[in-house]
């Protein structure tokens, strides 16, 4: 009998929905859990899903309670757990930033020297400051670090930021980034369960890769093929196919989704017509 793979995913919070949607898009068909259900099975894969807090995932994986887990890279670093990052998942993007009140004179991370800094990420913050040779006093809070300067508890804060709107709302401005994070798939570091974990990495990775790309189709004058090929931010070479109309070819290529908006006007300028971009479901490079 095949051993079932167990994966711990966040039961609530901002990583819950995107993790669930990734598992569904990967074709694992997890059974929708009812309220307070702690475990679910996938319908068409030998995978069991355990719902736990995102903070607990690194330890569950490290201690071998589960084979793999989805959590934030910041939480892996904060817990100091001995696990392997198998895959970056492309959501839950945020960064650990240092911020000071708008009226403060500080302009860079070096200005944190000798300051009192409130943070809910003491381990990550201490490591990042030590790496930069900055000596500061950390005040650990469990949340809402952004109000501490106004309360006179700290001169600055170190907190996770995605849009920056919480900082702005609280009259704070960033003076530098200490760590970049996103949701990650992690596995055990002792090699146990490796094969199943690698399979999961390939399956989830095919969707993560696909989401970051678009399939581009366009018709290009034959004499512009070289210029268009040079322009395309793709790794491999595009497919070029003859059309019934002489002097024009069809060109297909995979392009990074985030570059499409810059690419389209340039393609038009080179004479490309009938430009289409399509979502990609899976991609294994
Ligand atoms: P949760 O507290 O369960 O909602 O999820 C926290 C995790 O979401 C963090 O550990 C980060 O990996 C990720 N995250 C993404 N953006 C942010 C943000 N602006 N603030 C805090 N956590 C964030």
CSV table of C-alpha atoms and ligand atoms in Angstrom, one decimal:
chain,number,residue,atom,x,y,z
A,1,UNK,CA,0.0,0.0,0.0
A,2,UNK,CA,1.3,3.5,-0.8
A,3,UNK,CA,2.1,5.6,2.2
A,4,UNK,CA,-0.1,8.7,2.4
A,5,UNK,CA,1.6,12.1,2.3
A,6,UNK,CA,0.6,14.5,5.1
A,7,UNK,CA,0.7,18.2,4.6
A,8,UNK,CA,-0.1,20.9,7.2
A,9,UNK,CA,-1.7,24.1,5.9
A,10,UNK,CA,-2.9,27.3,7.6
A,11,UNK,CA,-6.4,26.8,9.1
A,12,UNK,CA,-7.0,30.6,9.2
A,13,UNK,CA,-5.5,33.9,8.4
A,14,UNK,CA,-4.3,35.5,5.2
A,15,UNK,CA,-2.5,32.4,3.8
A,16,UNK,CA,-5.5,30.0,4.2
A,17,UNK,CA,-7.5,30.9,1.0
A,18,UNK,CA,-4.6,31.1,-1.4
A,19,UNK,CA,-3.2,27.8,-0.1
A,20,UNK,CA,-6.6,26.1,-0.6
A,21,UNK,CA,-6.9,27.5,-4.1
A,22,UNK,CA,-3.4,26.3,-5.0
A,23,UNK,CA,-4.3,22.8,-3.8
A,24,UNK,CA,-7.5,22.8,-5.9
A,25,UNK,CA,-5.7,24.3,-9.0
A,26,UNK,CA,-3.1,21.5,-8.6
A,27,UNK,CA,-5.8,18.9,-9.0
A,28,UNK,CA,-5.6,17.4,-5.6
A,29,UNK,CA,-9.3,17.9,-5.0
A,30,UNK,CA,-9.2,18.3,-1.3
A,31,UNK,CA,-12.5,17.6,0.4
A,32,UNK,CA,-14.0,20.9,1.7
A,33,UNK,CA,-13.6,20.8,5.5
A,34,UNK,CA,-16.5,21.5,7.8
A,35,UNK,CA,-16.2,23.9,10.7
A,36,UNK,CA,-13.6,22.8,13.2
A,37,UNK,CA,-12.5,19.9,11.1
A,38,UNK,CA,-8.8,19.4,11.6
A,39,UNK,CA,-8.0,17.0,8.8
A,40,UNK,CA,-9.2,16.3,5.3
A,41,UNK,CA,-8.3,13.8,2.6
A,42,UNK,CA,-7.7,14.6,-1.1
A,43,UNK,CA,-10.1,12.7,-3.4
A,44,UNK,CA,-7.7,11.8,-6.1
A,45,UNK,CA,-4.3,11.7,-4.4
A,46,UNK,CA,-2.8,9.9,-1.5
A,47,UNK,CA,-2.5,13.1,0.4
A,48,UNK,CA,-4.0,14.0,3.8
A,49,UNK,CA,-4.3,17.7,4.8
A,50,UNK,CA,-3.9,18.8,8.4
A,51,UNK,CA,-5.3,22.3,9.3
A,52,UNK,CA,-3.1,24.1,11.9
A,53,UNK,CA,-2.0,27.7,12.6
A,54,UNK,CA,0.5,29.1,10.2
A,55,UNK,CA,2.9,29.7,13.1
A,56,UNK,CA,2.8,26.0,14.1
A,57,UNK,CA,3.5,24.6,10.6
A,58,UNK,CA,7.4,24.9,10.8
A,59,UNK,CA,7.5,22.8,14.0
A,60,UNK,CA,5.1,20.2,12.8
A,61,UNK,CA,7.3,19.6,9.7
A,62,UNK,CA,10.6,19.7,11.7
A,63,UNK,CA,9.3,17.2,14.3
A,64,UNK,CA,8.0,14.8,11.6
A,65,UNK,CA,4.3,15.2,12.6
A,66,UNK,CA,3.7,15.9,8.8
A,67,UNK,CA,5.8,15.4,5.7
A,68,UNK,CA,5.3,18.9,4.3
A,69,UNK,CA,3.7,22.2,5.1
A,70,UNK,CA,2.7,25.6,3.8
A,71,UNK,CA,3.5,28.7,5.8
A,72,UNK,CA,5.3,32.1,5.5
A,73,UNK,CA,9.0,32.2,5.0
A,74,UNK,CA,9.2,34.7,7.8
A,75,UNK,CA,7.6,32.2,10.2
A,76,UNK,CA,10.2,29.5,9.2
A,77,UNK,CA,12.9,32.0,10.0
A,78,UNK,CA,11.3,33.3,13.2
A,79,UNK,CA,10.9,29.8,14.6
A,80,UNK,CA,14.4,28.9,13.6
A,81,UNK,CA,13.2,25.5,12.5
A,82,UNK,CA,15.4,23.0,10.7
A,83,UNK,CA,13.3,22.4,7.6
A,84,UNK,CA,13.9,22.6,3.9
A,85,UNK,CA,12.2,25.2,1.7
A,86,UNK,CA,11.0,23.1,-1.3
A,87,UNK,CA,9.1,25.8,-3.2
A,88,UNK,CA,8.2,29.5,-3.1
A,89,UNK,CA,4.5,29.8,-3.8
A,90,UNK,CA,4.1,33.3,-5.2
A,91,UNK,CA,1.5,34.5,-2.7
A,92,UNK,CA,1.6,36.1,0.8
A,93,UNK,CA,4.3,38.4,-0.5
A,94,UNK,CA,5.4,40.8,2.3
A,95,UNK,CA,8.6,42.2,3.7
A,96,UNK,CA,10.0,42.9,7.2
A,97,UNK,CA,10.5,46.6,7.3
A,98,UNK,CA,11.8,49.1,9.9
A,99,UNK,CA,9.6,52.2,10.2
A,100,UNK,CA,9.7,55.4,12.2
A,101,UNK,CA,7.1,58.2,12.9
A,102,UNK,CA,6.8,60.6,9.9
A,103,UNK,CA,8.4,63.4,11.8
A,104,UNK,CA,11.5,61.4,12.9
A,105,UNK,CA,14.8,62.4,11.3
A,106,UNK,CA,15.9,58.8,10.6
A,107,UNK,CA,16.4,58.0,6.9
A,108,UNK,CA,18.1,54.6,6.8
A,109,UNK,CA,18.5,51.3,8.8
A,110,UNK,CA,21.8,52.6,10.2
A,111,UNK,CA,19.8,55.2,12.1
A,112,UNK,CA,18.2,52.5,14.2
A,113,UNK,CA,21.5,52.2,16.2
A,114,UNK,CA,20.8,52.8,19.9
A,115,UNK,CA,17.0,52.9,19.3
A,116,UNK,CA,14.2,51.1,21.1
A,117,UNK,CA,12.3,49.0,18.5
A,118,UNK,CA,9.0,47.3,19.0
A,119,UNK,CA,8.4,44.1,17.0
A,120,UNK,CA,6.3,40.9,17.0
A,121,UNK,CA,9.1,39.1,15.1
A,122,UNK,CA,12.0,39.3,17.7
A,123,UNK,CA,14.1,36.4,16.4
A,124,UNK,CA,14.0,37.5,12.7
A,125,UNK,CA,14.5,41.2,13.7
A,126,UNK,CA,17.4,40.4,16.0
A,127,UNK,CA,19.1,38.3,13.3
A,128,UNK,CA,18.6,40.9,10.6
A,129,UNK,CA,19.9,43.7,12.8
A,130,UNK,CA,22.9,41.7,13.9
A,131,UNK,CA,23.8,40.9,10.3
A,132,UNK,CA,23.9,44.6,9.6
A,133,UNK,CA,25.9,45.4,12.7
A,134,UNK,CA,23.1,47.5,14.1
A,135,UNK,CA,22.8,47.6,18.0
A,136,UNK,CA,19.3,48.3,19.1
A,137,UNK,CA,17.0,47.3,22.0
A,138,UNK,CA,14.1,45.1,20.9
A,139,UNK,CA,10.8,45.4,22.7
A,140,UNK,CA,8.7,42.3,22.0
A,141,UNK,CA,5.0,42.8,21.4
A,142,UNK,CA,2.4,40.2,20.2
A,143,UNK,CA,0.8,42.5,17.7
A,144,UNK,CA,-0.1,46.1,16.8
A,145,UNK,CA,3.5,47.2,16.9
A,146,UNK,CA,2.5,50.2,14.8
A,147,UNK,CA,0.9,52.0,17.7
A,148,UNK,CA,3.9,51.7,20.1
A,149,UNK,CA,5.8,54.8,18.9
A,150,UNK,CA,2.7,57.0,19.6
A,151,UNK,CA,2.4,55.4,23.1
A,152,UNK,CA,6.0,56.2,23.8
A,153,UNK,CA,7.0,52.5,24.1
A,154,UNK,CA,9.4,52.5,21.2
A,155,UNK,CA,11.2,54.9,18.8
A,156,UNK,CA,10.7,52.6,15.8
A,157,UNK,CA,9.0,49.4,14.8
A,158,UNK,CA,10.0,46.3,12.7
A,159,UNK,CA,7.0,44.7,11.2
A,160,UNK,CA,5.7,42.8,8.2
A,161,UNK,CA,4.4,45.0,5.4
A,162,UNK,CA,2.6,44.2,2.2
A,163,UNK,CA,0.8,47.3,0.8
A,164,UNK,CA,2.2,49.7,3.4
A,165,UNK,CA,-1.3,51.1,4.2
A,166,UNK,CA,-1.1,50.2,7.9
A,167,UNK,CA,2.1,52.1,8.3
A,168,UNK,CA,0.6,55.2,6.5
A,169,UNK,CA,-2.6,55.0,8.5
A,170,UNK,CA,-0.5,55.1,11.7
A,171,UNK,CA,1.7,58.0,10.7
A,172,UNK,CA,4.8,55.9,10.1
A,173,UNK,CA,7.2,55.7,7.1
A,174,UNK,CA,9.6,52.9,6.2
A,175,UNK,CA,13.4,53.4,6.4
A,176,UNK,CA,14.4,50.1,5.0
A,177,UNK,CA,13.7,46.4,4.3
A,178,UNK,CA,15.3,43.6,6.5
A,179,UNK,CA,13.7,40.4,5.0
A,180,UNK,CA,11.6,39.5,2.0
A,181,UNK,CA,9.0,36.8,2.6
A,182,UNK,CA,6.3,34.9,0.8
A,183,UNK,CA,4.3,31.6,1.3
A,184,UNK,CA,6.5,28.6,0.9
A,185,UNK,CA,6.2,24.8,0.8
A,186,UNK,CA,8.5,23.3,3.3
A,187,UNK,CA,9.6,19.7,3.9
A,188,UNK,CA,11.6,17.8,6.5
A,189,UNK,CA,15.4,18.2,6.4
A,190,UNK,CA,16.2,14.6,7.4
A,191,UNK,CA,15.4,13.2,4.0
A,192,UNK,CA,12.4,11.2,5.3
A,193,UNK,CA,9.4,11.0,3.0
A,194,UNK,CA,11.5,12.7,0.3
A,195,UNK,CA,10.1,11.1,-2.8
A,196,UNK,CA,6.5,12.0,-1.9
A,197,UNK,CA,7.6,15.5,-1.0
A,198,UNK,CA,9.4,15.9,-4.3
A,199,UNK,CA,6.2,14.8,-6.2
A,200,UNK,CA,4.2,17.4,-4.3
A,201,UNK,CA,6.8,20.0,-5.1
A,202,UNK,CA,6.6,19.2,-8.8
A,203,UNK,CA,2.8,19.2,-8.8
A,204,UNK,CA,2.4,22.5,-6.9
A,205,UNK,CA,5.4,24.0,-8.8
A,206,UNK,CA,3.7,23.4,-12.2
A,207,UNK,CA,0.8,25.6,-11.1
A,208,UNK,CA,3.0,28.3,-9.4
A,209,UNK,CA,5.1,28.5,-12.6
A,210,UNK,CA,2.0,28.6,-14.8
A,211,UNK,CA,0.4,31.4,-12.9
A,212,UNK,CA,3.5,33.6,-13.3
A,213,UNK,CA,3.3,33.2,-17.1
A,214,UNK,CA,1.0,33.9,-20.1
A,215,UNK,CA,0.9,32.1,-23.5
A,216,UNK,CA,1.4,34.8,-26.1
A,217,UNK,CA,0.2,34.4,-29.7
A,218,UNK,CA,0.6,36.9,-32.5
A,219,UNK,CA,1.1,37.4,-36.2
A,220,UNK,CA,4.3,39.0,-37.1
A,221,UNK,CA,5.7,40.2,-40.5
A,222,UNK,CA,8.4,37.7,-41.5
A,223,UNK,CA,11.1,40.4,-41.6
A,224,UNK,CA,10.3,41.5,-38.0
A,225,UNK,CA,10.7,38.0,-36.5
A,226,UNK,CA,14.3,38.6,-35.3
A,227,UNK,CA,13.4,41.9,-33.7
A,228,UNK,CA,10.3,40.4,-31.9
A,229,UNK,CA,12.3,37.4,-30.7
A,230,UNK,CA,14.9,39.7,-29.3
A,231,UNK,CA,12.2,41.7,-27.5
A,232,UNK,CA,10.5,38.7,-25.9
A,233,UNK,CA,11.5,38.3,-22.2
A,234,UNK,CA,11.3,34.4,-22.6
A,235,UNK,CA,14.0,31.9,-21.8
A,236,UNK,CA,13.4,29.5,-24.7
A,237,UNK,CA,13.0,30.4,-28.3
A,238,UNK,CA,9.5,31.2,-29.6
A,239,UNK,CA,7.6,28.8,-32.0
A,240,UNK,CA,7.4,30.4,-35.5
A,241,UNK,CA,4.8,28.9,-37.8
A,242,UNK,CA,3.9,29.7,-41.5
A,243,UNK,CA,0.5,31.3,-42.3
A,244,UNK,CA,-1.5,31.0,-45.5
A,245,UNK,CA,-0.8,34.7,-46.0
A,246,UNK,CA,2.8,35.1,-47.4
A,247,UNK,CA,5.1,37.5,-45.6
A,248,UNK,CA,3.5,36.9,-42.2
A,249,UNK,CA,4.1,34.2,-39.6
A,250,UNK,CA,2.4,33.1,-36.4
A,251,UNK,CA,4.6,33.4,-33.3
A,252,UNK,CA,3.9,31.6,-30.0
A,253,UNK,CA,5.8,32.1,-26.8
A,254,UNK,CA,5.6,31.9,-23.0
A,255,UNK,CA,6.1,35.3,-21.4
A,256,UNK,CA,6.2,36.4,-17.7
A,257,UNK,CA,2.8,37.8,-16.8
A,258,UNK,CA,4.2,40.8,-15.1
A,259,UNK,CA,5.9,42.0,-18.3
A,260,UNK,CA,2.9,41.8,-20.6
A,261,UNK,CA,1.8,45.4,-20.2
A,262,UNK,CA,5.2,46.7,-21.3
A,263,UNK,CA,5.4,44.2,-24.1
A,264,UNK,CA,2.2,44.8,-26.0
A,265,UNK,CA,2.8,48.4,-27.3
A,266,UNK,CA,6.3,47.3,-28.3
A,267,UNK,CA,5.0,44.3,-30.3
A,268,UNK,CA,2.4,46.6,-32.0
A,269,UNK,CA,5.2,49.0,-32.9
A,270,UNK,CA,7.0,46.1,-34.6
A,271,UNK,CA,4.0,45.3,-36.7
A,272,UNK,CA,2.5,42.4,-34.7
A,273,UNK,CA,-1.2,41.9,-35.1
A,274,UNK,CA,-3.9,39.6,-33.7
A,275,UNK,CA,-2.1,39.6,-30.4
A,276,UNK,CA,-3.6,37.2,-27.8
A,277,UNK,CA,-2.5,36.3,-24.3
A,278,UNK,CA,-3.9,33.2,-22.6
A,279,UNK,CA,-3.6,31.9,-19.0
A,280,UNK,CA,-1.5,28.7,-18.6
A,281,UNK,CA,-2.8,25.9,-16.4
A,282,UNK,CA,0.4,24.0,-15.8
A,283,UNK,CA,4.0,24.4,-16.7
A,284,UNK,CA,6.9,22.1,-16.0
A,285,UNK,CA,10.1,23.7,-17.4
B,1,LIG,P1,-1.9,35.3,9.5
B,1,LIG,O1,-1.3,36.0,10.6
B,1,LIG,O2,-2.2,33.9,9.8
B,1,LIG,O3,-2.9,36.0,8.7
B,1,LIG,O4,-0.7,35.1,8.4
B,1,LIG,C1,0.5,35.7,8.6
B,1,LIG,C2,1.4,35.4,7.5
B,1,LIG,O5,1.0,36.0,6.3
B,1,LIG,C3,2.8,36.1,7.8
B,1,LIG,O6,3.6,35.2,8.5
B,1,LIG,C4,3.3,36.3,6.4
B,1,LIG,O7,4.0,35.2,5.9
B,1,LIG,C5,2.1,36.6,5.6
B,1,LIG,N1,1.8,38.0,5.3
B,1,LIG,C6,1.6,38.6,4.1
B,1,LIG,N2,1.4,39.9,4.2
B,1,LIG,C7,1.5,40.2,5.4
B,1,LIG,C8,1.3,41.4,6.2
B,1,LIG,N3,1.1,42.6,5.6
B,1,LIG,N4,1.4,41.4,7.5
B,1,LIG,C9,1.6,40.2,8.2
B,1,LIG,N5,1.7,39.0,7.5
B,1,LIG,C10,1.7,39.0,6.2
